[in-house]
Coordinates of C-alpha atoms in Angstrom, one line a residue:
X231 CA 96.5 26.8 76.6
X232 CA 96.1 27.1 80.5
X233 CA 94.1 24.5 82.4
X234 CA 93.1 24.4 86.2
X235 CA 90.8 22.3 88.2
X236 CA 90.2 23.2 92.1
X237 CA 88.6 20.9 94.3
X238 CA 87.1 22.1 98.0
X239 CA 85.4 19.7 100.2
X240 CA 84.0 20.0 103.9
X241 CA 82.7 17.8 106.3
X242 CA 81.4 18.1 109.8
X243 CA 80.2 15.5 112.1
X244 CA 78.5 16.4 115.5
X245 CA 77.7 14.8 118.7
X246 CA 75.5 15.4 121.6
X247 CA 74.6 12.5 124.0
X248 CA 72.9 12.5 127.2
X249 CA 73.6 9.2 129.3
X250 CA 70.9 7.8 131.7
X251 CA 71.6 9.6 135.1
X252 CA 74.8 10.9 133.5
X253 CA 76.3 14.1 132.0
X254 CA 75.6 15.4 128.7
X255 CA 79.0 15.2 126.3
X256 CA 78.9 16.6 122.5
X257 CA 82.0 17.3 120.1
X258 CA 82.8 18.2 116.7
X259 CA 84.7 16.6 114.1
X260 CA 85.6 18.7 111.0
X261 CA 87.5 17.9 107.9
X262 CA 88.5 20.7 105.2
X263 CA 90.3 19.6 101.9
X264 CA 91.6 21.3 99.2
X265 CA 93.0 20.3 95.9
X266 CA 93.8 22.2 92.5
X267 CA 95.7 21.2 89.3
X268 CA 97.0 23.8 87.0
X269 CA 98.1 22.9 83.4
X270 CA 100.3 24.8 80.7
X271 CA 100.1 23.0 77.4
X272 CA 102.0 24.1 74.6
X273 CA 100.8 22.4 71.0
X274 CA 102.5 22.5 67.2
X275 CA 101.0 20.9 64.4
X276 CA 101.8 20.9 60.9
X277 CA 101.6 18.7 57.7
X278 CA 104.1 18.4 55.2
X279 CA 103.9 17.4 51.2
X280 CA 100.4 16.0 52.2
X281 CA 102.4 12.9 53.4
X282 CA 104.1 13.9 56.5
X283 CA 102.0 14.8 59.6
X284 CA 103.7 16.4 62.8
X285 CA 102.5 17.0 66.2
X286 CA 104.4 18.7 69.5
X287 CA 102.9 19.1 72.5
X288 CA 104.5 20.2 75.8
X289 CA 103.2 20.1 78.9
X290 CA 103.8 21.4 82.7
X291 CA 101.7 20.5 85.3
X292 CA 101.3 21.5 89.2
X293 CA 98.9 19.3 91.6
X294 CA 98.7 20.4 95.2
X295 CA 96.6 18.8 98.3
X296 CA 95.8 19.9 101.1
X297 CA 93.7 17.7 104.2
X298 CA 92.8 19.4 107.6
X299 CA 91.2 17.9 110.6
X300 CA 89.6 19.4 113.8
X301 CA 88.0 17.8 116.7
X302 CA 87.1 18.7 120.1
X303 CA 84.8 16.6 122.5
X304 CA 83.5 17.5 126.1
X305 CA 81.9 16.4 128.9
X306 CA 79.5 17.9 131.2
X307 CA 77.7 20.5 129.1
X308 CA 75.6 22.4 131.4
X309 CA 72.1 22.4 129.6
X310 CA 71.0 19.9 127.4
X311 CA 69.6 22.8 125.0
X312 CA 73.0 24.0 124.3
X313 CA 73.8 20.6 122.7
X314 CA 77.2 21.1 120.6
X315 CA 76.8 24.5 120.2
X316 CA 78.5 26.0 123.6
X317 CA 81.4 23.2 124.0
X318 CA 83.3 26.2 126.0
X319 CA 80.6 25.8 128.9
X320 CA 81.3 22.3 129.8
X321 CA 83.2 21.1 132.7
X322 CA 86.0 19.0 131.1
X323 CA 87.3 18.9 128.2
X324 CA 87.8 14.7 127.0
X325 CA 89.9 15.5 123.9
X326 CA 91.0 18.2 121.2
X327 CA 93.5 17.7 118.3
X328 CA 94.1 19.0 115.0
X329 CA 96.0 18.0 112.0
X330 CA 97.4 18.7 108.6
X331 CA 98.4 17.1 105.6
X332 CA 99.8 17.9 102.5
X333 CA 101.7 16.8 99.3
X334 CA 102.3 18.5 95.9
X335 CA 103.3 16.8 92.3
X336 CA 105.2 18.8 89.8
X337 CA 105.5 17.4 85.7
X338 CA 106.9 18.6 83.3
X339 CA 106.2 16.2 79.8
X340 CA 107.3 16.4 75.9
X341 CA 105.7 14.3 73.2
X342 CA 105.9 14.0 69.7
X343 CA 103.5 12.4 67.0
X344 CA 104.8 11.5 63.6
X345 CA 103.0 9.5 60.7
X346 CA 103.6 9.1 57.2
X347 CA 100.6 8.7 54.9
X348 CA 98.9 7.4 58.2
X349 CA 100.7 4.4 57.4
X350 CA 103.6 4.3 59.7
X351 CA 103.5 6.0 63.2
X352 CA 105.7 7.1 65.6
X353 CA 105.3 8.2 69.3
X354 CA 107.8 9.8 71.5
X355 CA 107.6 11.1 75.0
X356 CA 109.3 11.8 78.0
X357 CA 108.3 13.3 81.5
X358 CA 109.9 14.2 84.4
X359 CA 107.7 13.8 87.8
X360 CA 108.6 15.4 91.1
X361 CA 107.0 14.6 94.1
X362 CA 107.2 16.1 97.8
X363 CA 106.6 12.4 99.1
X364 CA 110.3 11.4 98.7
X365 CA 113.6 12.4 99.7
X366 CA 115.4 15.8 99.1
X367 CA 118.1 14.0 96.6
X368 CA 115.1 11.5 95.2
X369 CA 112.1 13.5 94.4
X370 CA 112.4 14.0 90.6
X371 CA 112.1 10.5 88.1
X372 CA 112.4 10.3 84.3
X373 CA 110.0 8.5 82.3
X374 CA 110.7 8.2 78.8
X375 CA 108.6 5.8 75.9
X376 CA 108.0 5.3 72.6
X377 CA 105.6 3.5 70.5
X378 CA 105.5 2.4 66.8
X379 CA 102.2 1.6 64.4
X380 CA 102.1 0.3 61.0
X381 CA 99.0 0.4 59.3
X382 CA 99.4 -3.0 57.4
X383 CA 96.0 -2.6 55.6
X384 CA 97.1 0.4 53.8
X385 CA 99.9 -1.3 52.6
X386 CA 99.2 -1.8 48.3
X387 CA 99.6 -5.6 48.8
X388 CA 97.1 -6.0 51.5
X389 CA 94.3 -2.8 50.3
X390 CA 93.2 -5.7 47.6
X391 CA 92.7 -8.3 49.8
X392 CA 88.5 -7.5 50.1
X393 CA 88.3 -10.0 53.6
X394 CA 90.7 -7.4 55.2
X395 CA 89.2 -4.1 56.7
X396 CA 92.1 -3.5 59.1
X397 CA 95.3 -4.8 60.0
X398 CA 97.4 -2.6 62.4
X399 CA 100.6 -3.7 64.4
X400 CA 101.6 -1.7 67.3
X401 CA 104.8 -2.0 69.6
X402 CA 105.8 0.0 72.1
X403 CA 108.4 0.9 75.1
X404 CA 107.9 2.9 78.1
X405 CA 108.1 3.6 82.0
X406 CA 105.8 5.0 84.1
X407 CA 106.4 6.1 88.1
X408 CA 104.3 5.3 91.4
X409 CA 104.3 7.7 94.2
X410 CA 101.4 5.6 96.0
X411 CA 102.6 6.1 99.6
X412 CA 101.6 8.2 102.3
X413 CA 103.3 11.6 102.8
X414 CA 106.0 12.3 105.2
X415 CA 107.2 8.6 105.0
X416 CA 110.9 10.0 104.7
X417 CA 110.5 11.4 108.1
X418 CA 111.3 10.1 111.5
X419 CA 108.1 11.1 112.7
X420 CA 107.7 11.8 117.3
X421 CA 104.4 10.5 119.0
X422 CA 103.1 11.9 122.1
X423 CA 103.8 9.6 125.4
X424 CA 103.3 10.0 129.2
X425 CA 105.7 9.1 131.8
X426 CA 106.2 9.7 135.5
X427 CA 109.0 12.6 136.3
X428 CA 109.5 11.7 139.5
X429 CA 106.0 11.3 141.3
X430 CA 104.4 13.7 138.6
X431 CA 102.6 12.7 135.8
X432 CA 103.9 14.6 132.5
X433 CA 103.6 14.1 128.7
X434 CA 106.9 13.9 126.4
X435 CA 107.5 12.7 123.0
X436 CA 109.5 9.4 121.7
X437 CA 110.3 8.0 118.0
X438 CA 107.0 6.8 116.8
X439 CA 108.1 6.0 112.9
X440 CA 111.5 5.3 111.0
X441 CA 111.8 7.1 108.5
X442 CA 113.5 6.4 104.8
X443 CA 115.0 9.6 103.4
X444 CA 116.0 7.6 100.5
X445 CA 112.6 6.8 99.2
X446 CA 112.7 7.1 95.6
X447 CA 110.2 6.3 92.4
X448 CA 108.8 3.1 92.0
X449 CA 109.2 2.6 88.1
X450 CA 107.2 0.2 85.7
X451 CA 108.4 -0.8 82.5
X452 CA 106.6 -2.2 79.8
X453 CA 107.4 -3.8 76.7
X454 CA 104.1 -4.3 74.8
X455 CA 103.2 -5.6 71.4
X456 CA 99.6 -5.5 69.7
X457 CA 97.6 -6.2 66.7
X458 CA 94.2 -4.5 65.6
X459 CA 92.0 -6.3 63.3
X460 CA 89.1 -6.3 61.4
X461 CA 87.7 -8.8 58.6
X462 CA 84.8 -9.5 56.3
X463 CA 83.3 -5.9 56.7
X464 CA 83.7 -5.9 60.6
X465 CA 82.1 -9.3 60.8
X466 CA 85.0 -10.4 63.1
X467 CA 87.1 -7.7 64.6
X468 CA 89.2 -7.2 67.8
X469 CA 92.9 -7.2 69.3
X470 CA 95.6 -9.2 70.7
X471 CA 98.2 -7.9 73.2
X472 CA 101.3 -9.4 74.5
X473 CA 102.9 -7.0 77.5
X474 CA 106.1 -7.9 79.8
X475 CA 106.2 -5.3 82.7
X476 CA 109.0 -5.1 85.0
X477 CA 108.8 -2.6 88.2
X478 CA 111.7 -2.1 90.2
X479 CA 112.5 0.0 93.5
X480 CA 108.8 -1.1 94.6
X481 CA 107.5 0.7 97.4
X482 CA 106.1 -1.1 100.4
X483 CA 106.2 -2.3 103.8
X484 CA 109.4 -3.8 105.0
X485 CA 108.2 -5.7 108.3
X486 CA 111.1 -5.4 111.5
X487 CA 111.1 -7.3 114.8
X488 CA 108.9 -6.2 117.3
X489 CA 111.4 -6.2 120.0
X490 CA 113.1 -3.1 118.6
X491 CA 109.7 -0.8 119.1
X492 CA 108.6 -0.8 115.4
X493 CA 106.7 -2.9 113.2
X494 CA 108.5 -1.8 110.1
X495 CA 109.1 0.9 107.4
X496 CA 108.6 1.8 104.2
X497 CA 111.5 1.4 101.7
X498 CA 112.0 0.4 97.9
X499 CA 112.4 -3.6 97.9
X500 CA 113.3 -5.1 94.5
X501 CA 111.5 -5.7 91.3
X502 CA 108.5 -7.9 90.0
X503 CA 107.5 -8.8 86.5
X504 CA 104.5 -9.2 85.2
X505 CA 103.8 -10.9 81.8
X506 CA 100.7 -11.9 79.7
X507 CA 98.0 -11.9 77.1
X508 CA 95.1 -10.0 76.5
X509 CA 92.5 -10.7 73.5
X510 CA 89.0 -9.0 72.4
X511 CA 87.3 -10.6 70.1
X512 CA 83.8 -9.1 68.5
X513 CA 81.7 -11.1 66.2
X514 CA 78.7 -10.7 64.3
X515 CA 77.3 -14.4 64.0
X516 CA 74.1 -13.5 62.4
X517 CA 72.8 -10.7 60.7
X518 CA 69.6 -11.7 58.3
X519 CA 66.5 -9.7 58.1
X520 CA 65.1 -8.8 61.4
X521 CA 67.5 -10.9 63.5
X522 CA 71.0 -9.9 64.5
X523 CA 73.4 -11.9 67.0
X524 CA 76.4 -10.8 68.1
X525 CA 79.2 -11.8 70.5
X526 CA 82.2 -9.9 72.8
X527 CA 84.5 -12.3 74.2
X528 CA 87.8 -10.5 76.4
X529 CA 90.4 -13.3 77.7
X530 CA 93.1 -12.4 79.8
X531 CA 96.4 -14.3 81.4
X532 CA 98.6 -12.6 83.8
X533 CA 101.7 -14.4 85.0
X534 CA 103.2 -12.1 88.2
X535 CA 106.3 -13.3 90.1
X536 CA 109.1 -11.5 92.1
X537 CA 112.1 -11.0 90.6
X538 CA 114.4 -9.9 93.5
X539 CA 113.8 -8.4 97.0
X540 CA 115.9 -6.0 99.5
X541 CA 118.4 -9.1 99.6
X542 CA 118.3 -10.0 96.1
X543 CA 117.2 -13.4 95.0
X544 CA 116.6 -14.6 98.6
X545 CA 113.0 -15.4 99.8
X546 CA 111.5 -12.9 102.9
X547 CA 109.2 -15.3 104.8
X548 CA 109.0 -13.3 107.7
X549 CA 107.3 -10.7 105.1
X550 CA 105.5 -13.6 103.2
X551 CA 107.6 -12.7 99.8
X552 CA 109.5 -15.3 97.6
X553 CA 111.0 -15.5 94.9
X554 CA 109.7 -16.7 91.4
X555 CA 106.0 -16.3 93.2
X556 CA 103.5 -13.4 93.2
X557 CA 103.5 -10.6 95.2
X558 CA 100.8 -12.0 97.9
X559 CA 100.7 -15.7 98.5
X560 CA 99.2 -17.8 100.7
X561 CA 102.1 -19.5 103.0
X562 CA 100.7 -22.0 105.8
X563 CA 100.3 -25.9 106.7
X564 CA 98.7 -28.3 103.8
X565 CA 95.8 -29.8 105.3
X566 CA 95.9 -33.5 103.9
X567 CA 93.0 -35.3 105.3
X568 CA 91.8 -36.0 108.9
X569 CA 93.8 -38.7 111.0
X570 CA 91.1 -41.7 110.5
X571 CA 90.6 -44.8 113.3
X572 CA 93.5 -46.8 111.6
X573 CA 95.8 -43.9 111.7
X574 CA 95.7 -43.8 115.6
X575 CA 99.4 -44.4 116.6
X576 CA 100.7 -42.2 113.7
X577 CA 98.3 -39.3 114.9
X578 CA 99.8 -39.8 118.5
X579 CA 103.6 -39.7 117.0
X580 CA 102.6 -36.2 115.7
X581 CA 100.9 -35.2 118.8
X582 CA 97.6 -35.3 117.3
X583 CA 94.4 -37.5 117.9
X584 CA 91.9 -39.1 115.6
X585 CA 89.6 -36.8 114.0
X586 CA 91.7 -33.9 113.8
X587 CA 93.5 -32.3 111.4
X588 CA 96.3 -34.2 109.6
X589 CA 98.8 -31.5 108.1
X590 CA 101.9 -32.4 105.5
X591 CA 104.9 -33.3 106.9
X592 CA 106.8 -30.9 104.1
X593 CA 110.2 -31.7 105.1
X594 CA 110.0 -35.1 106.3
X595 CA 111.5 -34.7 109.6
X596 CA 108.7 -36.8 111.7
X597 CA 107.3 -33.8 113.3
X598 CA 105.3 -30.7 112.8
X599 CA 106.5 -27.1 112.9
X600 CA 107.0 -23.6 111.0
X601 CA 109.4 -25.5 109.0
X602 CA 106.4 -27.6 107.4
X603 CA 104.7 -24.3 105.9
X604 CA 104.7 -23.9 102.2
X605 CA 103.6 -21.8 99.0
X606 CA 99.8 -23.2 98.9
X607 CA 98.9 -20.8 95.9
X608 CA 97.8 -17.2 95.4
X609 CA 95.0 -14.9 94.1
X610 CA 96.5 -14.4 90.7
X611 CA 94.0 -16.6 88.5
X612 CA 95.5 -18.8 85.9
X613 CA 93.0 -16.8 83.6
X614 CA 90.0 -14.8 83.1
X615 CA 87.4 -14.9 80.7
X616 CA 84.2 -12.9 80.1
X617 CA 81.5 -13.7 77.0
X618 CA 78.5 -11.2 76.0
X619 CA 76.0 -12.5 73.6
X620 CA 73.3 -10.0 72.3
X621 CA 70.2 -10.7 70.2
X622 CA 67.9 -8.5 68.4
X623 CA 64.6 -9.5 66.4
X624 CA 62.4 -6.8 65.2
X625 CA 61.4 -4.9 68.6
X626 CA 62.6 -7.5 71.0
X627 CA 66.3 -7.6 72.6
X628 CA 68.2 -9.9 74.8
X629 CA 72.3 -9.6 76.3
X630 CA 73.7 -12.4 78.8
X631 CA 77.1 -11.6 80.0
X632 CA 78.8 -14.5 81.6
X633 CA 82.2 -14.1 83.5
X634 CA 84.7 -16.8 84.9
X635 CA 87.9 -16.9 87.0
X636 CA 89.9 -20.1 86.9
X637 CA 92.8 -21.1 89.2
X638 CA 93.2 -19.0 91.8
X639 CA 93.3 -20.0 95.8
X640 CA 91.0 -17.9 98.2
X641 CA 91.3 -17.8 102.1
X642 CA 87.9 -17.8 103.2
X643 CA 87.8 -15.9 107.0
X644 CA 84.1 -16.9 106.8
X645 CA 85.6 -20.4 107.7
X646 CA 87.3 -18.6 110.6
X647 CA 84.6 -16.9 112.2
X648 CA 82.1 -18.9 111.8
X649 CA 83.5 -22.6 111.9
X650 CA 85.0 -22.8 115.3
X651 CA 83.8 -26.7 116.0
X652 CA 83.7 -25.9 119.4
X653 CA 79.5 -26.7 120.0
X654 CA 78.8 -23.4 122.0
X655 CA 78.3 -21.0 118.7
X656 CA 76.2 -21.2 115.7
X657 CA 78.6 -22.7 112.9
X658 CA 78.3 -23.6 109.3
X659 CA 76.7 -26.9 108.3
X660 CA 80.0 -29.0 107.2
X661 CA 80.6 -32.6 106.7
X662 CA 82.7 -32.9 109.6
X663 CA 84.5 -35.9 111.0
X664 CA 82.8 -38.5 113.5
X665 CA 83.3 -42.0 114.0
X666 CA 80.7 -42.9 111.7
X667 CA 81.2 -40.5 109.3
X668 CA 85.4 -41.0 108.7
X669 CA 85.0 -37.9 106.3
X670 CA 88.5 -36.1 105.6
X671 CA 87.0 -33.0 105.1
X672 CA 86.5 -31.2 108.5
X673 CA 87.7 -32.0 112.0
X674 CA 85.5 -33.4 114.7
X675 CA 84.2 -30.8 116.6
X676 CA 85.4 -30.6 120.3
X677 CA 83.5 -28.5 123.4
X678 CA 87.0 -28.1 124.7
X679 CA 88.9 -26.4 122.2
X680 CA 87.9 -22.7 120.6
X681 CA 89.5 -23.4 117.0
X682 CA 90.7 -26.7 115.7
X683 CA 94.6 -27.2 115.7
X684 CA 95.9 -26.0 112.7
X685 CA 92.7 -24.8 112.0
X686 CA 94.1 -22.1 109.2
X687 CA 94.7 -25.2 107.1
X688 CA 90.8 -25.4 106.9
X689 CA 90.6 -21.5 105.0
X690 CA 92.1 -22.5 102.0
X691 CA 89.6 -22.9 99.1
X692 CA 89.8 -23.4 95.2
X693 CA 88.8 -19.8 93.8
X694 CA 87.2 -21.0 90.3
X695 CA 84.0 -19.6 89.4
X696 CA 81.5 -19.3 86.6
X697 CA 78.9 -16.2 87.1
X698 CA 75.9 -15.3 84.7
X699 CA 76.4 -11.3 85.9
X700 CA 73.2 -10.3 84.2
X701 CA 70.7 -10.7 81.8
X702 CA 68.5 -8.1 79.8
X703 CA 65.5 -8.1 78.0
X704 CA 63.8 -5.6 76.1
X705 CA 60.8 -4.8 73.7
X706 CA 60.8 -1.7 72.0
X707 CA 56.7 -0.7 70.7
X708 CA 56.5 0.2 67.3
X709 CA 56.8 3.6 66.3
X710 CA 52.9 3.6 65.5
X711 CA 52.1 2.7 69.1
X712 CA 54.3 5.3 70.4
X713 CA 52.9 8.3 68.3
X714 CA 49.3 7.3 69.6
X715 CA 50.3 8.1 72.6
X716 CA 52.0 10.9 72.2
X717 CA 55.6 9.9 72.7
X718 CA 58.7 9.6 70.6
X719 CA 59.6 5.8 72.0
X720 CA 58.6 3.5 74.6
X721 CA 60.5 0.6 75.9
X722 CA 59.7 -2.2 78.6
X723 CA 62.5 -4.3 79.9
X724 CA 63.5 -6.7 82.5
X725 CA 67.2 -7.5 84.0
X726 CA 68.6 -9.9 86.6
X727 CA 71.5 -9.0 88.2
X728 CA 73.9 -12.3 89.0
X729 CA 71.4 -14.7 88.5
X730 CA 73.9 -17.9 88.6
X731 CA 77.1 -18.4 90.5
X732 CA 78.6 -21.7 90.2
X733 CA 81.5 -22.7 92.6
X734 CA 82.7 -25.6 94.9
X735 CA 83.6 -23.0 97.4
X736 CA 80.0 -21.7 97.4
X737 CA 77.8 -24.7 96.6
X738 CA 80.0 -27.5 98.6
X739 CA 81.3 -25.7 101.4
X740 CA 78.7 -23.3 102.3
X741 CA 80.7 -20.0 101.0
X742 CA 79.7 -16.7 100.1
X743 CA 80.8 -14.7 96.9
X744 CA 84.3 -16.3 95.8
X745 CA 85.0 -13.1 93.9
X746 CA 87.6 -11.5 95.9
X747 CA 90.2 -8.5 95.3
X748 CA 93.6 -10.2 93.9
X749 CA 95.1 -7.4 95.9
X750 CA 94.1 -5.9 99.1
X751 CA 91.4 -3.6 99.0
X752 CA 88.7 -1.9 101.3
X753 CA 89.8 -3.3 104.3
X754 CA 89.9 -6.9 103.2
X755 CA 93.4 -8.6 102.5
X756 CA 94.3 -9.8 98.5
X757 CA 92.4 -13.3 98.1
X758 CA 90.5 -13.3 100.9
X759 CA 86.7 -13.7 101.4
X760 CA 85.8 -12.0 104.8
X761 CA 82.7 -11.9 107.3
X762 CA 82.6 -8.1 106.7
X763 CA 81.6 -8.4 102.7
X764 CA 78.1 -8.8 101.8
X765 CA 77.0 -12.0 100.4
X766 CA 76.6 -12.1 96.5
X767 CA 72.8 -11.0 95.6
X768 CA 70.5 -11.5 92.9
X769 CA 68.5 -8.3 91.9
X770 CA 65.7 -8.3 89.4
X771 CA 64.3 -5.0 87.9
X772 CA 61.3 -4.2 85.7
X773 CA 60.7 -0.9 84.0
X774 CA 59.2 1.3 81.3
X775 CA 61.3 3.7 79.5
X776 CA 59.2 6.6 78.2
X777 CA 60.7 9.4 75.7
X778 CA 58.4 12.4 74.9

């Protein structure tokens, strides 16, 4: 069997602008994207003696992506009516550039599925992937996996137990690869630069990036054991999982001292481990006549830690990576209060003054410096849980979804940008120190200082939150009413999105939404609440569904 998918996208941005009393300027920015996937699949299935089931699958796949950009900008378009349609008539070309980025992925896979009486199950898979993003000798990676299943409920000693509908034990081991880096990281690239040749201006090229020809696949190997269950004719069902994932050869940026001319390069730096449990539980709490109440619970708990780095089990403080800790941690000074009037002499000994931030002397050497920074926490929560309750009575239905995340630390950039405490700009309304309000929360505003000393220590908060994500309520009019109106069905509904958020960060410290990305996404750092994030909103919707 052959299977292919191709995607083509083209975008064009046009610019034309005439300044007051100035020349007309214009430009064209164009991008073209082409991506295709071609797969060849071979499948074989056979049943032996009515008890043995065998399925064999072979796959060959190739994926290629090409992205091109072209742009030109000009100044001095002769007539406004030309707009961006005759840029060649302009008196000056202010910019012109083209660019091409390509990558290719070639894959082979073989898989065998076997089961005996659908009671004992085995799946074995091996795949080989080759990526153009890696070096000439490291393009290919081999990733095997094997999984076993045992339908315990099919055993004679369980079949006669009326309370058990399904009981299945699963175990698996497998490896997958990650190639999530930009193309051309294996090559040392050049960048254009300007310089003086004698007294004449000229252009040349200089090294712009450090290439790493030894870049190779990042590999994650997971061991997993799980149990699927259903009891009492489906009244109680769910799954329980325990997993351990070891990721080796992590693809990550390695910072370098800027004095050498480069900020860093991409490399394979070490090993991490993730372990945890995932539980789902579905229950039918009440099912009597016209009334039904069901619940769905999801619970997750994950522990993330760095096992080794480029230099073995040695912390990399410059990169913010620490053995035994999650990949992203907050490493900074720890605020332990505000210097009070009774601590004037002690504050002076540390070079501080009353009313300002008191940070912990972590190494007890009588001074505050970089050696007093410590790991404050991470964005990885202790656990997360969600619960959905659904109720129905005759034509009415109601669902409520609540969610909580507990134990993570967040960094509020909101308390950087709008908490300068200098008296010159709008500021958050906070409990700050004054002689008549000797609080330990925020320091005394000082008009002559733009930001408080050690002000970053004010930006860390407990990120625990509880949310009602949504409430939906509806009513289905009877078939008799619908038929009178010549319709199949009529449903009236209302929904409220995020009607309640409970969090110390939000209620006490004037923050916005404490639900952050665990890892950096969309331009926002992991565990950070940034001022470019839209505040949490509550949306109420009313509607009618009519089916003819």
